[in-house]
mmCIF file of N, CA and C in Angstrom:
data_model
loop_
_atom_site.group_PDB
_atom_site.id
_atom_site.type_symbol
_atom_site.label_atom_id
_atom_site.label_comp_id
_atom_site.label_asym_id
_atom_site.label_seq_id
_atom_site.Cartn_x
_atom_site.Cartn_y
_atom_site.Cartn_z
ATOM 1 N N VAL A 26 113.975 75.996 84.087
ATOM 2 C CA VAL A 26 112.955 77.005 83.743
ATOM 3 C C VAL A 26 111.721 76.387 83.649
ATOM 4 N N VAL A 27 110.614 76.798 84.280
ATOM 5 C CA VAL A 27 109.195 75.935 84.022
ATOM 6 C C VAL A 27 108.456 77.010 83.242
ATOM 7 N N LEU A 28 107.737 76.564 82.482
ATOM 8 C CA LEU A 28 106.407 77.187 81.289
ATOM 9 C C LEU A 28 105.286 77.068 82.138
ATOM 10 N N LEU A 29 104.525 77.694 82.572
ATOM 11 C CA LEU A 29 103.235 77.598 82.835
ATOM 12 C C LEU A 29 101.989 77.989 82.204
ATOM 13 N N GLU A 30 101.186 77.516 81.448
ATOM 14 C CA GLU A 30 99.931 77.980 80.994
ATOM 15 C C GLU A 30 98.795 77.309 82.117
ATOM 16 N N THR A 31 98.215 78.178 82.791
ATOM 17 C CA THR A 31 97.171 77.482 84.055
ATOM 18 C C THR A 31 96.178 78.889 84.122
ATOM 19 N N PRO A 32 94.516 78.204 84.067
ATOM 20 C CA PRO A 32 93.558 79.245 84.220
ATOM 21 C C PRO A 32 93.937 80.414 85.445
ATOM 22 N N GLY A 33 94.650 79.574 86.732
ATOM 23 C CA GLY A 33 94.433 80.822 87.695
ATOM 24 C C GLY A 33 95.869 80.088 88.296
ATOM 25 N N ALA A 34 95.693 80.253 89.804
ATOM 26 C CA ALA A 34 96.578 79.727 90.980
ATOM 27 C C ALA A 34 96.655 78.193 91.027
ATOM 28 N N VAL A 35 97.808 77.802 91.003
ATOM 29 C CA VAL A 35 97.755 76.222 91.148
ATOM 30 C C VAL A 35 98.994 75.831 92.428
ATOM 31 N N MET A 36 98.812 74.633 92.897
ATOM 32 C CA MET A 36 100.189 74.203 93.398
ATOM 33 C C MET A 36 101.088 74.333 92.969
ATOM 34 N N THR A 37 102.404 74.387 93.163
ATOM 35 C CA THR A 37 103.808 74.251 93.089
ATOM 36 C C THR A 37 104.806 74.063 94.156
ATOM 37 N N PRO A 38 104.304 72.523 94.453
ATOM 38 C CA PRO A 38 105.481 72.121 95.359
ATOM 39 C C PRO A 38 106.634 71.471 94.346
ATOM 40 N N TRP A 39 107.255 71.762 93.622
ATOM 41 C CA TRP A 39 108.469 71.460 92.938
ATOM 42 C C TRP A 39 109.208 72.796 92.535
ATOM 43 N N ARG A 40 108.431 73.836 93.198
ATOM 44 C CA ARG A 40 109.012 75.429 93.100
ATOM 45 C C ARG A 40 110.805 75.400 93.573
ATOM 46 N N PHE A 41 111.067 74.653 94.381
ATOM 47 C CA PHE A 41 112.334 75.067 94.887
ATOM 48 C C PHE A 41 113.363 74.427 94.202
ATOM 49 N N SER A 42 112.789 73.361 92.788
ATOM 50 C CA SER A 42 113.968 72.406 92.436
ATOM 51 C C SER A 42 113.787 73.218 90.812
ATOM 52 N N THR A 43 113.494 74.140 90.713
ATOM 53 C CA THR A 43 114.051 74.821 89.500
ATOM 54 C C THR A 43 114.362 76.264 89.718
ATOM 55 N N ALA A 44 114.992 76.517 88.424
ATOM 56 C CA ALA A 44 115.651 77.930 88.687
ATOM 57 C C ALA A 44 114.785 79.327 88.135
ATOM 58 N N ALA A 45 113.440 79.112 87.598
ATOM 59 C CA ALA A 45 112.869 80.414 87.408
ATOM 60 C C ALA A 45 111.483 79.432 86.788
ATOM 61 N N ILE A 46 110.319 80.090 87.369
ATOM 62 C CA ILE A 46 108.840 80.081 86.921
ATOM 63 C C ILE A 46 108.480 81.332 86.229
ATOM 64 N N ALA A 47 108.020 80.882 84.827
ATOM 65 C CA ALA A 47 107.008 81.867 84.324
ATOM 66 C C ALA A 47 105.390 81.287 84.179
ATOM 67 N N ASN A 48 104.735 82.211 84.197
ATOM 68 C CA ASN A 48 103.380 81.588 83.811
ATOM 69 C C ASN A 48 102.663 82.536 83.073
ATOM 70 N N LEU A 49 101.847 82.261 81.871
ATOM 71 C CA LEU A 49 101.371 83.270 80.832
ATOM 72 C C LEU A 49 99.872 83.261 80.927
ATOM 73 N N PHE A 50 99.497 82.154 82.009
ATOM 74 C CA PHE A 50 97.959 81.702 82.173
ATOM 75 C C PHE A 50 97.275 81.652 80.618
ATOM 76 N N TYR A 51 96.341 82.106 80.295
ATOM 77 C CA TYR A 51 95.868 81.499 78.921
ATOM 78 C C TYR A 51 96.212 82.966 78.148
ATOM 79 N N GLY A 52 97.625 82.591 77.329
ATOM 80 C CA GLY A 52 97.612 83.494 76.296
ATOM 81 C C GLY A 52 96.957 83.831 75.098
ATOM 82 N N GLY A 53 95.918 82.702 74.784
ATOM 83 C CA GLY A 53 95.659 82.648 73.483
ATOM 84 C C GLY A 53 96.199 82.125 72.429
ATOM 85 N N GLU A 54 96.082 82.845 71.173
ATOM 86 C CA GLU A 54 96.815 82.029 69.736
ATOM 87 C C GLU A 54 97.732 82.673 69.376
ATOM 88 N N ARG A 55 98.427 83.591 70.055
ATOM 89 C CA ARG A 55 99.718 83.867 69.782
ATOM 90 C C ARG A 55 100.657 83.232 71.511
ATOM 91 N N THR A 56 100.528 82.355 72.045
ATOM 92 C CA THR A 56 101.053 82.058 73.022
ATOM 93 C C THR A 56 102.454 81.680 72.720
ATOM 94 N N GLY A 57 102.659 80.644 71.607
ATOM 95 C CA GLY A 57 103.835 80.353 71.488
ATOM 96 C C GLY A 57 104.853 81.310 71.058
ATOM 97 N N PRO A 58 104.410 82.046 69.835
ATOM 98 C CA PRO A 58 105.723 83.294 69.494
ATOM 99 C C PRO A 58 105.847 84.043 71.086
ATOM 100 N N ALA A 59 104.859 84.236 71.713
ATOM 101 C CA ALA A 59 105.383 85.302 73.100
ATOM 102 C C ALA A 59 106.427 84.489 73.779
ATOM 103 N N TRP A 60 105.997 83.144 73.734
ATOM 104 C CA TRP A 60 107.057 82.292 74.857
ATOM 105 C C TRP A 60 108.415 82.470 74.052
ATOM 106 N N ALA A 61 108.645 82.177 72.865
ATOM 107 C CA ALA A 61 109.775 82.000 71.878
ATOM 108 C C ALA A 61 110.551 83.618 72.418
ATOM 109 N N ALA A 62 109.684 84.509 72.215
ATOM 110 C CA ALA A 62 110.459 86.001 72.132
ATOM 111 C C ALA A 62 110.779 85.796 73.566
ATOM 112 N N VAL A 63 110.198 85.476 74.344
ATOM 113 C CA VAL A 63 111.306 85.577 75.707
ATOM 114 C C VAL A 63 112.126 84.633 75.932
ATOM 115 N N LEU A 64 111.927 83.467 75.509
ATOM 116 C CA LEU A 64 112.852 82.543 75.631
ATOM 117 C C LEU A 64 114.327 82.813 75.146
ATOM 118 N N PHE A 65 114.267 83.599 73.757
ATOM 119 C CA PHE A 65 115.293 83.745 73.051
ATOM 120 C C PHE A 65 115.836 85.020 73.373
ATOM 121 N N GLY A 66 115.281 85.999 74.022
ATOM 122 C CA GLY A 66 115.628 87.313 74.705
ATOM 123 C C GLY A 66 115.375 88.043 73.857
ATOM 124 N N ASP A 67 114.367 88.042 73.009
ATOM 125 C CA ASP A 67 114.020 89.262 72.001
ATOM 126 C C ASP A 67 112.976 90.217 72.897
ATOM 127 N N VAL A 68 112.353 89.859 73.705
ATOM 128 C CA VAL A 68 111.739 90.910 74.546
ATOM 129 C C VAL A 68 111.963 90.381 76.217
ATOM 130 N N ALA A 69 111.938 91.036 77.073
ATOM 131 C CA ALA A 69 112.352 91.307 78.640
ATOM 132 C C ALA A 69 110.973 90.598 79.203
ATOM 133 N N PRO A 70 111.063 89.367 80.172
ATOM 134 C CA PRO A 70 110.147 89.115 80.806
ATOM 135 C C PRO A 70 109.796 90.179 81.743
ATOM 136 N N SER A 71 108.512 90.422 82.127
ATOM 137 C CA SER A 71 107.812 91.427 83.273
ATOM 138 C C SER A 71 106.421 91.129 83.437
ATOM 139 N N GLY A 72 106.192 91.201 84.597
ATOM 140 C CA GLY A 72 104.304 90.852 84.899
ATOM 141 C C GLY A 72 104.493 90.644 86.525
ATOM 142 N N LYS A 73 103.368 90.866 86.852
ATOM 143 C CA LYS A 73 103.097 90.525 88.288
ATOM 144 C C LYS A 73 102.065 89.686 88.515
ATOM 145 N N LEU A 74 101.913 88.704 89.595
ATOM 146 C CA LEU A 74 100.447 88.194 89.586
ATOM 147 C C LEU A 74 99.461 88.943 90.057
ATOM 148 N N PRO A 75 98.391 88.284 89.434
ATOM 149 C CA PRO A 75 97.221 88.890 89.252
ATOM 150 C C PRO A 75 96.189 87.875 90.844
ATOM 151 N N VAL A 76 97.171 86.671 91.204
ATOM 152 C CA VAL A 76 96.364 85.847 92.153
ATOM 153 C C VAL A 76 97.482 85.651 93.214
ATOM 154 N N THR A 77 97.278 85.127 94.154
ATOM 155 C CA THR A 77 97.902 84.638 94.749
ATOM 156 C C THR A 77 98.329 82.804 94.543
ATOM 157 N N PHE A 78 99.271 82.318 94.966
ATOM 158 C CA PHE A 78 99.532 80.925 94.845
ATOM 159 C C PHE A 78 99.724 80.531 95.819
ATOM 160 N N PRO A 79 98.548 79.427 96.233
ATOM 161 C CA PRO A 79 98.800 78.843 98.004
ATOM 162 C C PRO A 79 100.220 77.821 97.749
ATOM 163 N N ALA A 80 100.462 77.839 98.961
ATOM 164 C CA ALA A 80 101.776 76.907 99.334
ATOM 165 C C ALA A 80 101.482 75.946 99.776
ATOM 166 N N THR A 81 100.320 75.634 100.399
ATOM 167 C CA THR A 81 99.666 74.279 100.802
ATOM 168 C C THR A 81 98.506 74.224 100.444
ATOM 169 N N GLU A 82 97.977 72.936 100.479
ATOM 170 C CA GLU A 82 96.588 72.483 99.863
ATOM 171 C C GLU A 82 95.435 73.075 101.419
ATOM 172 N N ALA A 83 96.261 73.027 102.665
ATOM 173 C CA ALA A 83 94.858 73.500 103.356
ATOM 174 C C ALA A 83 94.654 75.032 103.278
ATOM 175 N N SER A 84 95.392 75.893 102.450
ATOM 176 C CA SER A 84 95.003 77.084 102.364
ATOM 177 C C SER A 84 94.410 77.682 101.351
ATOM 178 N N ILE A 85 93.621 76.586 100.643
ATOM 179 C CA ILE A 85 92.912 76.661 99.461
ATOM 180 C C ILE A 85 91.594 76.795 99.525
ATOM 181 N N VAL A 86 90.941 78.161 99.169
ATOM 182 C CA VAL A 86 89.482 78.299 99.158
ATOM 183 C C VAL A 86 88.536 77.135 98.578
ATOM 184 N N GLN A 87 87.895 75.937 99.155
ATOM 185 C CA GLN A 87 87.306 75.033 98.732
ATOM 186 C C GLN A 87 86.347 75.685 97.826
ATOM 187 N N PRO A 88 85.943 75.047 96.530
ATOM 188 C CA PRO A 88 84.812 75.661 95.718
ATOM 189 C C PRO A 88 83.402 75.114 96.348
ATOM 190 N N GLY A 89 82.350 75.611 95.831
ATOM 191 C CA GLY A 89 81.475 74.943 96.329
ATOM 192 C C GLY A 89 80.809 74.091 95.741
ATOM 193 N N TRP A 90 79.534 73.750 95.997
ATOM 194 C CA TRP A 90 78.980 72.552 95.598
ATOM 195 C C TRP A 90 77.424 72.847 95.522
ATOM 196 N N GLY A 91 77.108 72.306 94.557
ATOM 197 C CA GLY A 91 75.628 72.096 93.841
ATOM 198 C C GLY A 91 75.070 73.609 94.125
ATOM 199 N N GLY A 92 76.002 74.614 93.842
ATOM 200 C CA GLY A 92 75.193 76.262 94.029
ATOM 201 C C GLY A 92 75.477 76.763 95.320
ATOM 202 N N HIS A 93 76.103 75.799 96.082
ATOM 203 C CA HIS A 93 76.293 76.202 97.636
ATOM 204 C C HIS A 93 77.648 76.652 97.749
ATOM 205 N N VAL A 94 78.033 77.718 98.243
ATOM 206 C CA VAL A 94 79.757 78.149 98.724
ATOM 207 C C VAL A 94 79.272 78.630 100.229
ATOM 208 N N VAL A 95 80.230 77.316 101.161
ATOM 209 C CA VAL A 95 80.194 78.173 102.894
ATOM 210 C C VAL A 95 81.601 79.058 102.554
ATOM 211 N N TYR A 96 81.319 80.433 103.251
ATOM 212 C CA TYR A 96 82.519 80.873 103.183
ATOM 213 C C TYR A 96 83.120 81.005 104.654
ATOM 214 N N LYS A 97 83.449 79.997 105.115
ATOM 215 C CA LYS A 97 83.814 79.602 106.841
ATOM 216 C C LYS A 97 85.251 80.891 107.144
ATOM 217 N N GLU A 98 85.774 80.949 106.124
ATOM 218 C CA GLU A 98 87.096 82.017 106.434
ATOM 219 C C GLU A 98 86.886 83.583 106.744
ATOM 220 N N GLY A 99 85.567 83.486 106.281
ATOM 221 C CA GLY A 99 85.098 85.072 106.412
ATOM 222 C C GLY A 99 85.530 85.844 105.396
ATOM 223 N N LEU A 100 86.060 87.083 106.472
ATOM 224 C CA LEU A 100 87.252 88.028 105.390
ATOM 225 C C LEU A 100 88.574 87.573 105.338
ATOM 226 N N PHE A 101 88.902 86.672 105.919
ATOM 227 C CA PHE A 101 90.400 86.321 106.342
ATOM 228 C C PHE A 101 90.455 85.132 105.165
ATOM 229 N N THR A 102 90.437 85.578 104.240
ATOM 230 C CA THR A 102 90.887 84.283 102.693
ATOM 231 C C THR A 102 92.043 84.920 102.145
ATOM 232 N N SER A 103 92.745 84.365 101.569
ATOM 233 C CA SER A 103 93.861 84.254 100.668
ATOM 234 C C SER A 103 94.895 85.239 101.908
ATOM 235 N N TYR A 104 95.223 86.258 100.774
ATOM 236 C CA TYR A 104 96.052 87.296 101.807
ATOM 237 C C TYR A 104 95.901 87.782 102.861
ATOM 238 N N ARG A 105 94.442 87.935 103.391
ATOM 239 C CA ARG A 105 94.023 88.596 104.281
ATOM 240 C C ARG A 105 94.383 87.533 105.729
ATOM 241 N N SER A 106 94.560 86.307 105.550
ATOM 242 C CA SER A 106 94.606 85.535 106.440
ATOM 243 C C SER A 106 95.879 85.617 107.148
ATOM 244 N N PRO A 107 95.955 85.426 108.442
ATOM 245 C CA PRO A 107 97.098 85.666 109.303
ATOM 246 C C PRO A 107 97.989 84.171 109.042
ATOM 247 N N GLU A 108 97.081 82.934 108.886
ATOM 248 C CA GLU A 108 97.948 81.916 109.288
ATOM 249 C C GLU A 108 98.501 81.556 107.796
ATOM 250 N N SER A 109 97.880 82.298 106.890
ATOM 251 C CA SER A 109 98.288 81.590 105.298
ATOM 252 C C SER A 109 99.751 82.359 105.008
ATOM 253 N N VAL A 110 100.390 81.435 104.504
ATOM 254 C CA VAL A 110 101.781 81.796 103.732
ATOM 255 C C VAL A 110 101.905 81.567 102.605
ATOM 256 N N PRO A 111 101.495 81.975 101.486
ATOM 257 C CA PRO A 111 101.573 81.938 100.055
ATOM 258 C C PRO A 111 103.053 81.633 99.583
ATOM 259 N N ALA A 112 102.939 80.502 98.632
ATOM 260 C CA ALA A 112 104.208 80.229 97.814
ATOM 261 C C ALA A 112 104.553 81.642 96.988
ATOM 262 N N PHE A 113 103.119 82.538 96.105
ATOM 263 C CA PHE A 113 104.025 83.493 95.822
ATOM 264 C C PHE A 113 102.611 84.579 95.668
ATOM 265 N N PRO A 114 102.780 85.851 96.445
ATOM 266 C CA PRO A 114 101.577 86.428 96.851
ATOM 267 C C PRO A 114 101.106 87.147 95.718
ATOM 268 N N PHE A 115 100.015 87.623 96.049
ATOM 269 C CA PHE A 115 99.305 88.439 95.146
ATOM 270 C C PHE A 115 100.248 89.934 94.426
ATOM 271 N N GLY A 116 100.821 89.761 93.117
ATOM 272 C CA GLY A 116 101.801 91.182 93.118
ATOM 273 C C GLY A 116 102.883 90.496 92.719
ATOM 274 N N HIS A 117 103.402 89.599 92.829
ATOM 275 C CA HIS A 117 104.567 88.919 92.880
ATOM 276 C C HIS A 117 105.087 88.781 91.771
ATOM 277 N N GLY A 118 106.592 89.408 91.216
ATOM 278 C CA GLY A 118 107.049 89.135 89.899
ATOM 279 C C GLY A 118 108.282 89.991 89.885
ATOM 280 N N LEU A 119 108.814 90.015 88.851
ATOM 281 C CA LEU A 119 109.957 90.396 88.168
ATOM 282 C C LEU A 119 110.356 90.976 87.258
ATOM 283 N N SER A 120 110.983 92.140 86.688
ATOM 284 C CA SER A 120 110.942 92.200 85.098
ATOM 285 C C SER A 120 112.490 92.944 84.851
ATOM 286 N N PHE A 121 112.880 93.006 83.873
ATOM 287 C CA PHE A 121 114.051 92.928 83.558
ATOM 288 C C PHE A 121 114.034 93.987 82.837
ATOM 289 N N ALA A 122 113.438 95.095 82.996
ATOM 290 C CA ALA A 122 113.396 96.217 82.064
ATOM 291 C C ALA A 122 114.602 97.164 82.161
ATOM 292 N N ASP A 123 115.059 97.958 81.232
ATOM 293 C CA ASP A 123 116.099 99.265 81.195
ATOM 294 C C ASP A 123 115.745 100.694 81.298
ATOM 295 N N PHE A 124 116.035 101.496 82.258
ATOM 296 C CA PHE A 124 115.698 102.600 82.000
ATOM 297 C C PHE A 124 116.428 103.533 82.133
ATOM 298 N N ASP A 125 116.796 104.079 80.479
ATOM 299 C CA ASP A 125 117.601 105.286 80.384
ATOM 300 C C ASP A 125 117.267 106.825 80.976
#
């Protein structure tokens, strides 16, 4: 199991070598107890990704330079691109909730 704390989407070329990946992004000062509660089964992990994780570096939208950003992809960025195959798409995620 891999636990991530990232500011946003990151490359995950190792994703096929692990049984599970959980990302808390930047959880704040109670991150440690939150991770512990999930790992020890006190709470059920749940959530959906608010971003798309790219599968390759070629599908990353490059940052601007010196206050200038070139939007060469136009509207076909991220999930709108017909060529883009994400590692984990926007909204990806599991939950283990029980409903009575």
